[in-house]
């Protein structure tokens, strides 16, 4: 699996046609398949997430939710993007919506920050009722300041 990091220069990012499985030191041109059990990052919740470099902690940061239907956000860090990753810790619980899609797609948005690593924006998708009583999509955006 190729890990693209927000703050790396284009020369440091991996080419689209190459992948690096988490367990491997070598790059390969064979794309991983979704059933490959070596793809998930250890100590993460095995759901979509955001990986970026944090200058504040001098480490890579993984932020994600714990999957549908919650808006729980977890964080894990590593000195190397391939591993080892620390055990994921819950750091924020957002308000879920209503209906069939209470909350999903929890992600971090490092590109919305000033790059210091002092804070992060997180967001998720949920359904809520609008003024007319219809279910509509809503995407809260929350700033989390690290102490």
PDB file of C-alpha atoms in Angstrom:
ATOM      1  CA  UNK A   1       0.000   0.000   0.000  1.00  0.00           C
ATOM      2  CA  UNK A   2       1.364   3.371  -0.964  1.00  0.00           C
ATOM      3  CA  UNK A   3       1.360   5.966   1.777  1.00  0.00           C
ATOM      4  CA  UNK A   4       1.160   9.515   0.458  1.00  0.00           C
ATOM      5  CA  UNK A   5       2.025  12.087   3.089  1.00  0.00           C
ATOM      6  CA  UNK A   6       0.671  15.628   2.887  1.00  0.00           C
ATOM      7  CA  UNK A   7       3.918  17.457   3.644  1.00  0.00           C
ATOM      8  CA  UNK A   8       6.323  15.497   1.457  1.00  0.00           C
ATOM      9  CA  UNK A   9       7.668  17.010  -1.719  1.00  0.00           C
ATOM     10  CA  UNK A  10       6.437  15.442  -4.989  1.00  0.00           C
ATOM     11  CA  UNK A  11       9.823  13.743  -5.420  1.00  0.00           C
ATOM     12  CA  UNK A  12       9.388  12.033  -2.048  1.00  0.00           C
ATOM     13  CA  UNK A  13       5.883  10.764  -2.755  1.00  0.00           C
ATOM     14  CA  UNK A  14       5.458   7.355  -4.290  1.00  0.00           C
ATOM     15  CA  UNK A  15       4.546   7.084  -7.967  1.00  0.00           C
ATOM     16  CA  UNK A  16       0.954   6.120  -8.662  1.00  0.00           C
ATOM     17  CA  UNK A  17       2.015   2.876 -10.341  1.00  0.00           C
ATOM     18  CA  UNK A  18       3.999   1.627  -7.341  1.00  0.00           C
ATOM     19  CA  UNK A  19       2.763   0.286  -4.018  1.00  0.00           C
ATOM     20  CA  UNK A  20       4.472  -0.557  -0.779  1.00  0.00           C
ATOM     21  CA  UNK A  21       2.779  -3.180   1.388  1.00  0.00           C
ATOM     22  CA  UNK A  22       3.084  -2.437   5.114  1.00  0.00           C
ATOM     23  CA  UNK A  23       5.087  -5.600   5.758  1.00  0.00           C
ATOM     24  CA  UNK A  24       7.538  -5.081   2.915  1.00  0.00           C
ATOM     25  CA  UNK A  25      10.659  -3.018   2.527  1.00  0.00           C
ATOM     26  CA  UNK A  26      10.588  -3.159  -1.253  1.00  0.00           C
ATOM     27  CA  UNK A  27       8.335  -1.338  -3.675  1.00  0.00           C
ATOM     28  CA  UNK A  28       6.254  -3.454  -6.003  1.00  0.00           C
ATOM     29  CA  UNK A  29       4.224  -2.695  -9.119  1.00  0.00           C
ATOM     30  CA  UNK A  30       1.539  -5.179  -8.046  1.00  0.00           C
ATOM     31  CA  UNK A  31      -1.432  -3.400  -6.521  1.00  0.00           C
ATOM     32  CA  UNK A  32      -2.749  -4.953  -3.302  1.00  0.00           C
ATOM     33  CA  UNK A  33      -6.208  -6.503  -3.322  1.00  0.00           C
ATOM     34  CA  UNK A  34      -8.804  -5.685  -0.691  1.00  0.00           C
ATOM     35  CA  UNK A  35      -8.701  -9.221   0.726  1.00  0.00           C
ATOM     36  CA  UNK A  36      -4.967  -8.945   1.520  1.00  0.00           C
ATOM     37  CA  UNK A  37      -4.785  -9.165   5.323  1.00  0.00           C
ATOM     38  CA  UNK A  38      -1.352  -7.497   5.402  1.00  0.00           C
ATOM     39  CA  UNK A  39      -2.705  -4.165   4.154  1.00  0.00           C
ATOM     40  CA  UNK A  40      -4.284  -2.698   7.336  1.00  0.00           C
ATOM     41  CA  UNK A  41      -1.966  -0.693   9.550  1.00  0.00           C
ATOM     42  CA  UNK A  42      -1.398  -2.418  12.891  1.00  0.00           C
ATOM     43  CA  UNK A  43      -3.172  -0.772  15.856  1.00  0.00           C
ATOM     44  CA  UNK A  44      -5.606   1.133  13.652  1.00  0.00           C
ATOM     45  CA  UNK A  45      -9.284   0.360  13.248  1.00  0.00           C
ATOM     46  CA  UNK A  46      -8.930  -1.003   9.700  1.00  0.00           C
ATOM     47  CA  UNK A  47     -11.169   1.722   8.270  1.00  0.00           C
ATOM     48  CA  UNK A  48     -10.379   4.698   6.061  1.00  0.00           C
ATOM     49  CA  UNK A  49      -8.181   7.290   7.652  1.00  0.00           C
ATOM     50  CA  UNK A  50      -5.793  10.140   7.098  1.00  0.00           C
ATOM     51  CA  UNK A  51      -2.033   9.810   7.430  1.00  0.00           C
ATOM     52  CA  UNK A  52       0.134  12.924   7.589  1.00  0.00           C
ATOM     53  CA  UNK A  53       3.443  14.168   9.013  1.00  0.00           C
ATOM     54  CA  UNK A  54       3.269  16.175  12.250  1.00  0.00           C
ATOM     55  CA  UNK A  55       6.160  18.562  12.879  1.00  0.00           C
ATOM     56  CA  UNK A  56       4.845  19.076  16.428  1.00  0.00           C
ATOM     57  CA  UNK A  57       5.425  15.419  17.326  1.00  0.00           C
ATOM     58  CA  UNK A  58       8.093  14.621  14.702  1.00  0.00           C
ATOM     59  CA  UNK A  59       6.080  11.598  13.659  1.00  0.00           C
ATOM     60  CA  UNK A  60       3.489  10.356  11.227  1.00  0.00           C
ATOM     61  CA  UNK A  61      -0.077  10.620  12.455  1.00  0.00           C
ATOM     62  CA  UNK A  62      -3.015   8.407  11.542  1.00  0.00           C
ATOM     63  CA  UNK A  63      -6.503   9.755  12.341  1.00  0.00           C
ATOM     64  CA  UNK A  64      -9.732   7.936  11.600  1.00  0.00           C
ATOM     65  CA  UNK A  65     -13.045   6.851  12.976  1.00  0.00           C
ATOM     66  CA  UNK A  66     -14.074   3.432  14.186  1.00  0.00           C
ATOM     67  CA  UNK A  67     -16.457   2.857  11.342  1.00  0.00           C
ATOM     68  CA  UNK A  68     -20.165   3.186  10.729  1.00  0.00           C
ATOM     69  CA  UNK A  69     -22.349   4.368  12.533  1.00  0.00           C
ATOM     70  CA  UNK A  70     -20.207   6.349  15.004  1.00  0.00           C
ATOM     71  CA  UNK A  71     -18.321   9.646  14.910  1.00  0.00           C
ATOM     72  CA  UNK A  72     -15.507   8.507  17.203  1.00  0.00           C
ATOM     73  CA  UNK A  73     -12.037   9.716  16.216  1.00  0.00           C
ATOM     74  CA  UNK A  74      -8.856   7.821  17.025  1.00  0.00           C
ATOM     75  CA  UNK A  75      -5.200   8.766  16.717  1.00  0.00           C
ATOM     76  CA  UNK A  76      -2.073   6.659  16.312  1.00  0.00           C
ATOM     77  CA  UNK A  77       1.518   7.742  15.626  1.00  0.00           C
ATOM     78  CA  UNK A  78       4.631   6.191  14.111  1.00  0.00           C
ATOM     79  CA  UNK A  79       8.164   7.338  13.377  1.00  0.00           C
ATOM     80  CA  UNK A  80       7.956   5.483  10.051  1.00  0.00           C
ATOM     81  CA  UNK A  81       4.787   5.281   7.919  1.00  0.00           C
ATOM     82  CA  UNK A  82       5.171   1.535   7.397  1.00  0.00           C
ATOM     83  CA  UNK A  83       5.203   0.723  11.165  1.00  0.00           C
ATOM     84  CA  UNK A  84       5.232   0.314  14.109  1.00  0.00           C
ATOM     85  CA  UNK A  85       2.116   2.318  14.986  1.00  0.00           C
ATOM     86  CA  UNK A  86       1.105   3.081  18.563  1.00  0.00           C
ATOM     87  CA  UNK A  87      -2.185   1.715  19.875  1.00  0.00           C
ATOM     88  CA  UNK A  88      -5.008   3.922  18.622  1.00  0.00           C
ATOM     89  CA  UNK A  89      -6.531   6.218  21.268  1.00  0.00           C
ATOM     90  CA  UNK A  90      -9.960   7.812  21.212  1.00  0.00           C
ATOM     91  CA  UNK A  91      -9.611  11.607  21.285  1.00  0.00           C
ATOM     92  CA  UNK A  92     -12.964  12.971  20.063  1.00  0.00           C
ATOM     93  CA  UNK A  93     -16.581  11.845  19.833  1.00  0.00           C
ATOM     94  CA  UNK A  94     -18.808  13.797  17.473  1.00  0.00           C
ATOM     95  CA  UNK A  95     -22.564  14.079  17.425  1.00  0.00           C
ATOM     96  CA  UNK A  96     -24.185  11.574  15.096  1.00  0.00           C
ATOM     97  CA  UNK A  97     -27.141  12.247  12.870  1.00  0.00           C
ATOM     98  CA  UNK A  98     -30.458  10.483  12.449  1.00  0.00           C
ATOM     99  CA  UNK A  99     -31.957   7.951  10.114  1.00  0.00           C
ATOM    100  CA  UNK A 100     -30.183   5.263   8.172  1.00  0.00           C
ATOM    101  CA  UNK A 101     -26.792   7.035   8.053  1.00  0.00           C
ATOM    102  CA  UNK A 102     -26.070   8.424  11.545  1.00  0.00           C
ATOM    103  CA  UNK A 103     -22.326   8.967  10.904  1.00  0.00           C
ATOM    104  CA  UNK A 104     -19.620   7.701   8.576  1.00  0.00           C
ATOM    105  CA  UNK A 105     -16.488   8.757   6.686  1.00  0.00           C
ATOM    106  CA  UNK A 106     -14.544  10.198   9.629  1.00  0.00           C
ATOM    107  CA  UNK A 107     -11.401  11.904   8.302  1.00  0.00           C
ATOM    108  CA  UNK A 108      -8.784  14.506   9.204  1.00  0.00           C
ATOM    109  CA  UNK A 109      -7.949  17.537   7.066  1.00  0.00           C
ATOM    110  CA  UNK A 110      -4.273  18.476   7.574  1.00  0.00           C
ATOM    111  CA  UNK A 111      -4.284  20.665   4.453  1.00  0.00           C
ATOM    112  CA  UNK A 112      -6.638  23.100   6.225  1.00  0.00           C
ATOM    113  CA  UNK A 113      -4.038  23.849   8.918  1.00  0.00           C
ATOM    114  CA  UNK A 114      -1.040  26.182   8.958  1.00  0.00           C
ATOM    115  CA  UNK A 115       1.323  23.179   9.001  1.00  0.00           C
ATOM    116  CA  UNK A 116       2.611  23.644  12.561  1.00  0.00           C
ATOM    117  CA  UNK A 117       0.928  20.488  13.836  1.00  0.00           C
ATOM    118  CA  UNK A 118      -0.578  22.418  16.764  1.00  0.00           C
ATOM    119  CA  UNK A 119      -4.105  21.566  15.651  1.00  0.00           C
ATOM    120  CA  UNK A 120      -6.081  19.506  13.155  1.00  0.00           C
ATOM    121  CA  UNK A 121      -9.466  19.809  11.508  1.00  0.00           C
ATOM    122  CA  UNK A 122     -11.629  16.691  11.524  1.00  0.00           C
ATOM    123  CA  UNK A 123     -14.932  15.989   9.823  1.00  0.00           C
ATOM    124  CA  UNK A 124     -17.509  13.301   9.193  1.00  0.00           C
ATOM    125  CA  UNK A 125     -20.671  12.834   7.184  1.00  0.00           C
ATOM    126  CA  UNK A 126     -24.048  12.344   8.814  1.00  0.00           C
ATOM    127  CA  UNK A 127     -27.732  12.704   7.991  1.00  0.00           C
ATOM    128  CA  UNK A 128     -29.899  15.248   9.794  1.00  0.00           C
ATOM    129  CA  UNK A 129     -33.401  16.626   9.346  1.00  0.00           C
ATOM    130  CA  UNK A 130     -33.594  20.004   7.615  1.00  0.00           C
ATOM    131  CA  UNK A 131     -36.233  22.665   8.374  1.00  0.00           C
ATOM    132  CA  UNK A 132     -38.703  20.863   6.096  1.00  0.00           C
ATOM    133  CA  UNK A 133     -38.219  17.569   7.954  1.00  0.00           C
ATOM    134  CA  UNK A 134     -36.290  15.877   5.142  1.00  0.00           C
ATOM    135  CA  UNK A 135     -33.133  13.884   5.768  1.00  0.00           C
ATOM    136  CA  UNK A 136     -30.132  15.684   4.289  1.00  0.00           C
ATOM    137  CA  UNK A 137     -26.377  15.175   4.426  1.00  0.00           C
ATOM    138  CA  UNK A 138     -24.398  17.286   6.871  1.00  0.00           C
ATOM    139  CA  UNK A 139     -20.625  17.480   7.284  1.00  0.00           C
ATOM    140  CA  UNK A 140     -19.459  18.985  10.586  1.00  0.00           C
ATOM    141  CA  UNK A 141     -15.947  20.436  10.600  1.00  0.00           C
ATOM    142  CA  UNK A 142     -14.239  20.570  14.003  1.00  0.00           C
ATOM    143  CA  UNK A 143     -10.913  22.114  14.987  1.00  0.00           C
ATOM    144  CA  UNK A 144      -8.996  20.115  17.612  1.00  0.00           C
ATOM    145  CA  UNK A 145      -6.126  21.950  19.323  1.00  0.00           C
ATOM    146  CA  UNK A 146      -3.375  19.711  20.681  1.00  0.00           C
ATOM    147  CA  UNK A 147      -2.008  20.691  24.078  1.00  0.00           C
TER     148      UNK A 147
END
